[in-house]
Amino acid sequence: MFRQIVSGSLSLSLLTTAAGLWADEQQDTDQHEHDLEKVVVTASPLETDALEMTQSAAVLADDALKKELANSIGETVNQVLGVQSSSFGPAVGRPVIRGLDGARIDVLENNISSNDASNVSADHAVSIEPFLADQVEVLRGPATLLYGSDTIGGVVNVRTNRIPPEPVDGSRGAFQLQSDSVSDERFGAAKIDFGNERWTAHFDAFYRDTGDYDIPGFAEAE
């Protein structure tokens, strides 16, 4: 008789504990299913800060950049609205934004000025090679003053992977060969990134040689 009572009490205790655990799990599940985060949807065009409203930017990347890639930065962004190239021959072209060029247009590589002779003499080439670009940004408007008080015309920022912003797991690269008969151009370039999750290495090289433009017959100027 004693054994039966003990056995019955033990079974009841286990059932009570199991029922309590099941109730707690069911309550946690119900809370998880019904606790939703607040979602706010707005369509107002003024829900931006002052900095975002003053920025006017055009970005060339991926397939769009490959389509417009040329011998100079000026020719690469020549199709962007309001941008032209001050061409002085093959591979020499500096961006002209809304009629302003020279020192009023700053050409950057990874947010650092190129500081080459093209800034003061338009017949010099920009020292940044377009083939190495992963993305080209054209900034206009008041936001360009963030890069200095003299860049009132605009900023062309060329983003390259010479300083990798994130580790590269494995390897990737590209190469390009081209030539033309008008200026007897010979161009070759290659770039490669390789590494793992702890370190990354970058290598690039390019060579370009161009001559004068060849035209049929003789050129005359009165």
PDB file of C-alpha atoms in Angstrom:
ATOM      1  CA  MET A   1       0.000   0.000   0.000  1.00  0.00           C
ATOM      2  CA  PHE A   2       2.806   2.349   0.816  1.00  0.00           C
ATOM      3  CA  ARG A   3       4.550   1.606  -2.450  1.00  0.00           C
ATOM      4  CA  GLN A   4       1.449   2.414  -4.471  1.00  0.00           C
ATOM      5  CA  ILE A   5       0.974   5.787  -2.769  1.00  0.00           C
ATOM      6  CA  VAL A   6       4.604   6.785  -3.341  1.00  0.00           C
ATOM      7  CA  SER A   7       4.429   5.685  -6.944  1.00  0.00           C
ATOM      8  CA  GLY A   8       1.233   7.639  -7.508  1.00  0.00           C
ATOM      9  CA  SER A   9       2.699  10.786  -5.974  1.00  0.00           C
ATOM     10  CA  LEU A  10       5.835  10.540  -8.072  1.00  0.00           C
ATOM     11  CA  SER A  11       3.882  10.158 -11.294  1.00  0.00           C
ATOM     12  CA  LEU A  12       1.673  13.113 -10.439  1.00  0.00           C
ATOM     13  CA  SER A  13       4.727  15.250  -9.717  1.00  0.00           C
ATOM     14  CA  LEU A  14       6.317  14.391 -13.042  1.00  0.00           C
ATOM     15  CA  LEU A  15       3.114  15.091 -14.927  1.00  0.00           C
ATOM     16  CA  THR A  16       2.729  18.422 -13.156  1.00  0.00           C
ATOM     17  CA  THR A  17       6.318  19.417 -13.981  1.00  0.00           C
ATOM     18  CA  ALA A  18       5.936  18.392 -17.641  1.00  0.00           C
ATOM     19  CA  ALA A  19       2.674  20.300 -17.896  1.00  0.00           C
ATOM     20  CA  GLY A  20       4.332  23.391 -16.416  1.00  0.00           C
ATOM     21  CA  LEU A  21       7.268  23.217 -18.861  1.00  0.00           C
ATOM     22  CA  TRP A  22       4.893  22.761 -21.800  1.00  0.00           C
ATOM     23  CA  ALA A  23       2.873  25.786 -20.670  1.00  0.00           C
ATOM     24  CA  ASP A  24       6.048  27.937 -20.384  1.00  0.00           C
ATOM     25  CA  GLU A  25       7.229  26.899 -23.859  1.00  0.00           C
ATOM     26  CA  GLN A  26       3.790  27.582 -25.328  1.00  0.00           C
ATOM     27  CA  GLN A  27       3.740  31.025 -23.682  1.00  0.00           C
ATOM     28  CA  ASP A  28       7.233  31.847 -25.041  1.00  0.00           C
ATOM     29  CA  THR A  29       6.144  30.716 -28.516  1.00  0.00           C
ATOM     30  CA  ASP A  30       3.024  32.858 -28.406  1.00  0.00           C
ATOM     31  CA  GLN A  31       5.015  35.905 -27.303  1.00  0.00           C
ATOM     32  CA  HIS A  32       7.595  35.367 -30.041  1.00  0.00           C
ATOM     33  CA  GLU A  33       4.901  35.109 -32.703  1.00  0.00           C
ATOM     34  CA  HIS A  34       3.006  38.221 -31.615  1.00  0.00           C
ATOM     35  CA  ASP A  35       5.822  40.622 -30.678  1.00  0.00           C
ATOM     36  CA  LEU A  36       6.386  42.564 -33.927  1.00  0.00           C
ATOM     37  CA  GLU A  37       8.702  45.503 -34.434  1.00  0.00           C
ATOM     38  CA  LYS A  38       7.235  48.833 -35.391  1.00  0.00           C
ATOM     39  CA  VAL A  39       7.504  49.584 -39.110  1.00  0.00           C
ATOM     40  CA  VAL A  40       7.167  53.158 -40.383  1.00  0.00           C
ATOM     41  CA  VAL A  41       6.600  53.753 -44.106  1.00  0.00           C
ATOM     42  CA  THR A  42       6.874  57.294 -45.455  1.00  0.00           C
ATOM     43  CA  ALA A  43       6.765  58.785 -48.942  1.00  0.00           C
ATOM     44  CA  SER A  44       7.725  62.360 -48.122  1.00  0.00           C
ATOM     45  CA  PRO A  45      10.534  63.665 -50.342  1.00  0.00           C
ATOM     46  CA  LEU A  46      11.744  65.892 -47.485  1.00  0.00           C
ATOM     47  CA  GLU A  47      12.616  63.060 -45.087  1.00  0.00           C
ATOM     48  CA  THR A  48      16.372  63.529 -45.661  1.00  0.00           C
ATOM     49  CA  ASP A  49      19.012  65.510 -43.865  1.00  0.00           C
ATOM     50  CA  ALA A  50      20.539  68.709 -45.226  1.00  0.00           C
ATOM     51  CA  LEU A  51      23.718  66.969 -46.447  1.00  0.00           C
ATOM     52  CA  GLU A  52      21.831  64.413 -48.553  1.00  0.00           C
ATOM     53  CA  MET A  53      19.629  67.118 -50.084  1.00  0.00           C
ATOM     54  CA  THR A  54      22.658  69.128 -51.280  1.00  0.00           C
ATOM     55  CA  GLN A  55      24.406  66.223 -52.997  1.00  0.00           C
ATOM     56  CA  SER A  56      24.234  65.740 -56.736  1.00  0.00           C
ATOM     57  CA  ALA A  57      26.158  62.635 -57.733  1.00  0.00           C
ATOM     58  CA  ALA A  58      26.535  60.271 -60.654  1.00  0.00           C
ATOM     59  CA  VAL A  59      28.161  56.869 -60.197  1.00  0.00           C
ATOM     60  CA  LEU A  60      29.716  54.588 -62.806  1.00  0.00           C
ATOM     61  CA  ALA A  61      30.290  51.009 -61.679  1.00  0.00           C
ATOM     62  CA  ASP A  62      30.197  47.417 -62.910  1.00  0.00           C
ATOM     63  CA  ASP A  63      28.841  47.105 -66.468  1.00  0.00           C
ATOM     64  CA  ALA A  64      28.187  50.852 -66.836  1.00  0.00           C
ATOM     65  CA  LEU A  65      31.833  51.590 -66.045  1.00  0.00           C
ATOM     66  CA  LYS A  66      33.106  48.902 -68.414  1.00  0.00           C
ATOM     67  CA  LYS A  67      30.981  50.374 -71.205  1.00  0.00           C
ATOM     68  CA  GLU A  68      32.363  53.910 -70.735  1.00  0.00           C
ATOM     69  CA  LEU A  69      35.975  52.945 -69.928  1.00  0.00           C
ATOM     70  CA  ALA A  70      38.380  55.020 -72.044  1.00  0.00           C
ATOM     71  CA  ASN A  71      42.007  56.132 -72.183  1.00  0.00           C
ATOM     72  CA  SER A  72      41.541  58.970 -69.692  1.00  0.00           C
ATOM     73  CA  ILE A  73      39.314  59.884 -66.782  1.00  0.00           C
ATOM     74  CA  GLY A  74      37.861  62.773 -68.770  1.00  0.00           C
ATOM     75  CA  GLU A  75      36.761  60.516 -71.628  1.00  0.00           C
ATOM     76  CA  THR A  76      35.447  57.913 -69.165  1.00  0.00           C
ATOM     77  CA  VAL A  77      32.982  60.373 -67.572  1.00  0.00           C
ATOM     78  CA  ASN A  78      32.329  62.264 -70.812  1.00  0.00           C
ATOM     79  CA  GLN A  79      28.824  60.766 -71.146  1.00  0.00           C
ATOM     80  CA  VAL A  80      27.693  61.890 -67.678  1.00  0.00           C
ATOM     81  CA  LEU A  81      25.205  64.754 -67.852  1.00  0.00           C
ATOM     82  CA  GLY A  82      26.993  68.109 -67.567  1.00  0.00           C
ATOM     83  CA  VAL A  83      30.484  66.628 -67.915  1.00  0.00           C
ATOM     84  CA  GLN A  84      32.902  66.939 -70.834  1.00  0.00           C
ATOM     85  CA  SER A  85      36.557  66.155 -71.453  1.00  0.00           C
ATOM     86  CA  SER A  86      39.257  68.723 -72.183  1.00  0.00           C
ATOM     87  CA  SER A  87      41.038  66.549 -74.715  1.00  0.00           C
ATOM     88  CA  PHE A  88      44.525  67.478 -75.892  1.00  0.00           C
ATOM     89  CA  GLY A  89      45.216  64.276 -77.772  1.00  0.00           C
ATOM     90  CA  PRO A  90      45.238  60.566 -77.034  1.00  0.00           C
ATOM     91  CA  ALA A  91      45.115  59.651 -73.326  1.00  0.00           C
ATOM     92  CA  VAL A  92      45.124  63.313 -72.260  1.00  0.00           C
ATOM     93  CA  GLY A  93      41.732  64.444 -71.013  1.00  0.00           C
ATOM     94  CA  ARG A  94      40.679  66.106 -67.776  1.00  0.00           C
ATOM     95  CA  PRO A  95      37.018  66.326 -66.656  1.00  0.00           C
ATOM     96  CA  VAL A  96      35.148  69.587 -67.291  1.00  0.00           C
ATOM     97  CA  ILE A  97      32.022  69.933 -65.130  1.00  0.00           C
ATOM     98  CA  ARG A  98      29.471  72.608 -66.069  1.00  0.00           C
ATOM     99  CA  GLY A  99      32.121  74.608 -67.894  1.00  0.00           C
ATOM    100  CA  LEU A 100      34.619  74.596 -65.020  1.00  0.00           C
ATOM    101  CA  ASP A 101      37.946  72.800 -65.149  1.00  0.00           C
ATOM    102  CA  GLY A 102      41.523  73.089 -63.923  1.00  0.00           C
ATOM    103  CA  ALA A 103      41.967  73.718 -60.208  1.00  0.00           C
ATOM    104  CA  ARG A 104      38.193  74.066 -59.733  1.00  0.00           C
ATOM    105  CA  ILE A 105      37.714  70.368 -60.514  1.00  0.00           C
ATOM    106  CA  ASP A 106      39.485  67.958 -58.187  1.00  0.00           C
ATOM    107  CA  VAL A 107      40.303  64.426 -59.357  1.00  0.00           C
ATOM    108  CA  LEU A 108      40.704  61.998 -56.465  1.00  0.00           C
ATOM    109  CA  GLU A 109      41.793  58.407 -56.032  1.00  0.00           C
ATOM    110  CA  ASN A 110      40.134  56.811 -53.005  1.00  0.00           C
ATOM    111  CA  ASN A 111      39.288  60.306 -51.654  1.00  0.00           C
ATOM    112  CA  ILE A 112      42.913  61.473 -52.000  1.00  0.00           C
ATOM    113  CA  SER A 113      43.844  64.135 -54.570  1.00  0.00           C
ATOM    114  CA  SER A 114      45.970  62.975 -57.496  1.00  0.00           C
ATOM    115  CA  ASN A 115      48.183  66.115 -57.185  1.00  0.00           C
ATOM    116  CA  ASP A 116      49.528  65.881 -60.730  1.00  0.00           C
ATOM    117  CA  ALA A 117      50.467  68.496 -63.335  1.00  0.00           C
ATOM    118  CA  SER A 118      47.066  68.287 -65.044  1.00  0.00           C
ATOM    119  CA  ASN A 119      45.674  70.441 -62.251  1.00  0.00           C
ATOM    120  CA  VAL A 120      47.535  73.501 -63.574  1.00  0.00           C
ATOM    121  CA  SER A 121      48.206  72.455 -67.192  1.00  0.00           C
ATOM    122  CA  ALA A 122      45.398  70.820 -69.158  1.00  0.00           C
ATOM    123  CA  ASP A 123      47.750  69.287 -71.732  1.00  0.00           C
ATOM    124  CA  HIS A 124      49.081  66.873 -69.091  1.00  0.00           C
ATOM    125  CA  ALA A 125      47.399  63.568 -68.425  1.00  0.00           C
ATOM    126  CA  VAL A 126      45.739  62.711 -65.124  1.00  0.00           C
ATOM    127  CA  SER A 127      47.980  60.262 -63.292  1.00  0.00           C
ATOM    128  CA  ILE A 128      45.074  57.923 -62.405  1.00  0.00           C
ATOM    129  CA  GLU A 129      44.662  54.979 -64.789  1.00  0.00           C
ATOM    130  CA  PRO A 130      40.949  54.383 -65.628  1.00  0.00           C
ATOM    131  CA  PHE A 131      41.479  50.622 -66.051  1.00  0.00           C
ATOM    132  CA  LEU A 132      42.217  50.294 -62.323  1.00  0.00           C
ATOM    133  CA  ALA A 133      38.909  51.906 -61.327  1.00  0.00           C
ATOM    134  CA  ASP A 134      36.248  49.820 -59.611  1.00  0.00           C
ATOM    135  CA  GLN A 135      33.894  52.803 -59.385  1.00  0.00           C
ATOM    136  CA  VAL A 136      33.910  56.426 -60.557  1.00  0.00           C
ATOM    137  CA  GLU A 137      31.877  59.047 -58.689  1.00  0.00           C
ATOM    138  CA  VAL A 138      31.084  62.501 -60.071  1.00  0.00           C
ATOM    139  CA  LEU A 139      30.022  64.981 -57.364  1.00  0.00           C
ATOM    140  CA  ARG A 140      28.532  68.398 -58.050  1.00  0.00           C
ATOM    141  CA  GLY A 141      26.895  71.093 -55.978  1.00  0.00           C
ATOM    142  CA  PRO A 142      27.577  72.319 -52.407  1.00  0.00           C
ATOM    143  CA  ALA A 143      28.678  68.851 -51.249  1.00  0.00           C
ATOM    144  CA  THR A 144      31.977  69.291 -53.141  1.00  0.00           C
ATOM    145  CA  LEU A 145      33.071  71.897 -50.557  1.00  0.00           C
ATOM    146  CA  LEU A 146      33.660  68.979 -48.188  1.00  0.00           C
ATOM    147  CA  TYR A 147      36.798  68.264 -50.242  1.00  0.00           C
ATOM    148  CA  GLY A 148      38.170  71.818 -50.077  1.00  0.00           C
ATOM    149  CA  SER A 149      37.179  75.409 -50.768  1.00  0.00           C
ATOM    150  CA  ASP A 150      38.740  75.436 -54.252  1.00  0.00           C
ATOM    151  CA  THR A 151      36.706  72.511 -55.663  1.00  0.00           C
ATOM    152  CA  ILE A 152      33.628  74.630 -56.395  1.00  0.00           C
ATOM    153  CA  GLY A 153      33.172  73.068 -59.853  1.00  0.00           C
ATOM    154  CA  GLY A 154      32.985  69.440 -58.819  1.00  0.00           C
ATOM    155  CA  VAL A 155      34.853  66.334 -57.747  1.00  0.00           C
ATOM    156  CA  VAL A 156      35.639  63.144 -59.651  1.00  0.00           C
ATOM    157  CA  ASN A 157      36.518  60.372 -57.208  1.00  0.00           C
ATOM    158  CA  VAL A 158      38.016  57.173 -58.629  1.00  0.00           C
ATOM    159  CA  ARG A 159      37.728  54.194 -56.290  1.00  0.00           C
ATOM    160  CA  THR A 160      40.367  51.526 -56.788  1.00  0.00           C
ATOM    161  CA  ASN A 161      41.291  48.403 -54.862  1.00  0.00           C
ATOM    162  CA  ARG A 162      44.916  49.358 -54.304  1.00  0.00           C
ATOM    163  CA  ILE A 163      44.089  49.581 -50.607  1.00  0.00           C
ATOM    164  CA  PRO A 164      41.475  46.819 -50.229  1.00  0.00           C
ATOM    165  CA  PRO A 165      38.566  47.966 -48.036  1.00  0.00           C
ATOM    166  CA  GLU A 166      37.839  44.363 -47.021  1.00  0.00           C
ATOM    167  CA  PRO A 167      39.711  41.027 -47.100  1.00  0.00           C
ATOM    168  CA  VAL A 168      39.696  39.027 -50.324  1.00  0.00           C
ATOM    169  CA  ASP A 169      39.160  35.308 -49.871  1.00  0.00           C
ATOM    170  CA  GLY A 170      40.872  33.639 -52.848  1.00  0.00           C
ATOM    171  CA  SER A 171      41.993  35.520 -55.929  1.00  0.00           C
ATOM    172  CA  ARG A 172      40.490  37.737 -58.616  1.00  0.00           C
ATOM    173  CA  GLY A 173      41.894  39.848 -61.398  1.00  0.00           C
ATOM    174  CA  ALA A 174      41.531  41.303 -64.870  1.00  0.00           C
ATOM    175  CA  PHE A 175      43.696  42.270 -67.832  1.00  0.00           C
ATOM    176  CA  GLN A 176      43.230  44.323 -70.983  1.00  0.00           C
ATOM    177  CA  LEU A 177      45.093  44.727 -74.266  1.00  0.00           C
ATOM    178  CA  GLN A 178      44.235  47.299 -76.914  1.00  0.00           C
ATOM    179  CA  SER A 179      45.692  49.164 -79.885  1.00  0.00           C
ATOM    180  CA  ASP A 180      44.590  51.567 -82.590  1.00  0.00           C
ATOM    181  CA  SER A 181      45.931  52.693 -85.946  1.00  0.00           C
ATOM    182  CA  VAL A 182      45.018  56.396 -85.645  1.00  0.00           C
ATOM    183  CA  SER A 183      47.549  57.215 -82.935  1.00  0.00           C
ATOM    184  CA  ASP A 184      49.549  53.974 -83.159  1.00  0.00           C
ATOM    185  CA  GLU A 185      48.549  53.187 -79.589  1.00  0.00           C
ATOM    186  CA  ARG A 186      49.819  50.187 -77.648  1.00  0.00           C
ATOM    187  CA  PHE A 187      48.246  49.555 -74.265  1.00  0.00           C
ATOM    188  CA  GLY A 188      48.363  46.706 -71.784  1.00  0.00           C
ATOM    189  CA  ALA A 189      47.224  46.490 -68.153  1.00  0.00           C
ATOM    190  CA  ALA A 190      46.613  43.867 -65.503  1.00  0.00           C
ATOM    191  CA  LYS A 191      45.467  43.789 -61.882  1.00  0.00           C
ATOM    192  CA  ILE A 192      45.068  40.989 -59.356  1.00  0.00           C
ATOM    193  CA  ASP A 193      43.951  40.655 -55.735  1.00  0.00           C
ATOM    194  CA  PHE A 194      44.591  37.588 -53.631  1.00  0.00           C
ATOM    195  CA  GLY A 195      44.574  36.620 -49.969  1.00  0.00           C
ATOM    196  CA  ASN A 196      42.464  35.052 -47.241  1.00  0.00           C
ATOM    197  CA  GLU A 197      40.320  36.304 -44.377  1.00  0.00           C
ATOM    198  CA  ARG A 198      43.383  37.637 -42.512  1.00  0.00           C
ATOM    199  CA  TRP A 199      45.420  39.416 -45.197  1.00  0.00           C
ATOM    200  CA  THR A 200      45.060  40.690 -48.759  1.00  0.00           C
ATOM    201  CA  ALA A 201      47.600  41.640 -51.424  1.00  0.00           C
ATOM    202  CA  HIS A 202      47.094  43.769 -54.535  1.00  0.00           C
ATOM    203  CA  PHE A 203      49.195  44.032 -57.688  1.00  0.00           C
ATOM    204  CA  ASP A 204      48.654  46.147 -60.793  1.00  0.00           C
ATOM    205  CA  ALA A 205      50.683  47.304 -63.757  1.00  0.00           C
ATOM    206  CA  PHE A 206      49.959  49.096 -67.025  1.00  0.00           C
ATOM    207  CA  TYR A 207      51.791  50.380 -70.086  1.00  0.00           C
ATOM    208  CA  ARG A 208      50.575  52.884 -72.676  1.00  0.00           C
ATOM    209  CA  ASP A 209      52.400  54.323 -75.681  1.00  0.00           C
ATOM    210  CA  THR A 210      50.699  56.596 -78.214  1.00  0.00           C
ATOM    211  CA  GLY A 211      51.858  58.779 -81.068  1.00  0.00           C
ATOM    212  CA  ASP A 212      50.405  61.627 -83.087  1.00  0.00           C
ATOM    213  CA  TYR A 213      47.064  61.335 -84.848  1.00  0.00           C
ATOM    214  CA  ASP A 214      47.332  60.178 -88.444  1.00  0.00           C
ATOM    215  CA  ILE A 215      44.919  61.699 -90.977  1.00  0.00           C
ATOM    216  CA  PRO A 216      44.626  61.038 -94.717  1.00  0.00           C
ATOM    217  CA  GLY A 217      46.367  63.664 -96.842  1.00  0.00           C
ATOM    218  CA  PHE A 218      47.667  66.966 -95.528  1.00  0.00           C
ATOM    219  CA  ALA A 219      46.126  69.324 -92.971  1.00  0.00           C
ATOM    220  CA  GLU A 220      45.903  72.993 -93.883  1.00  0.00           C
ATOM    221  CA  ALA A 221      44.898  75.957 -91.756  1.00  0.00           C
ATOM    222  CA  GLU A 222      44.368  79.458 -93.079  1.00  0.00           C
TER     223      GLU A 222
END
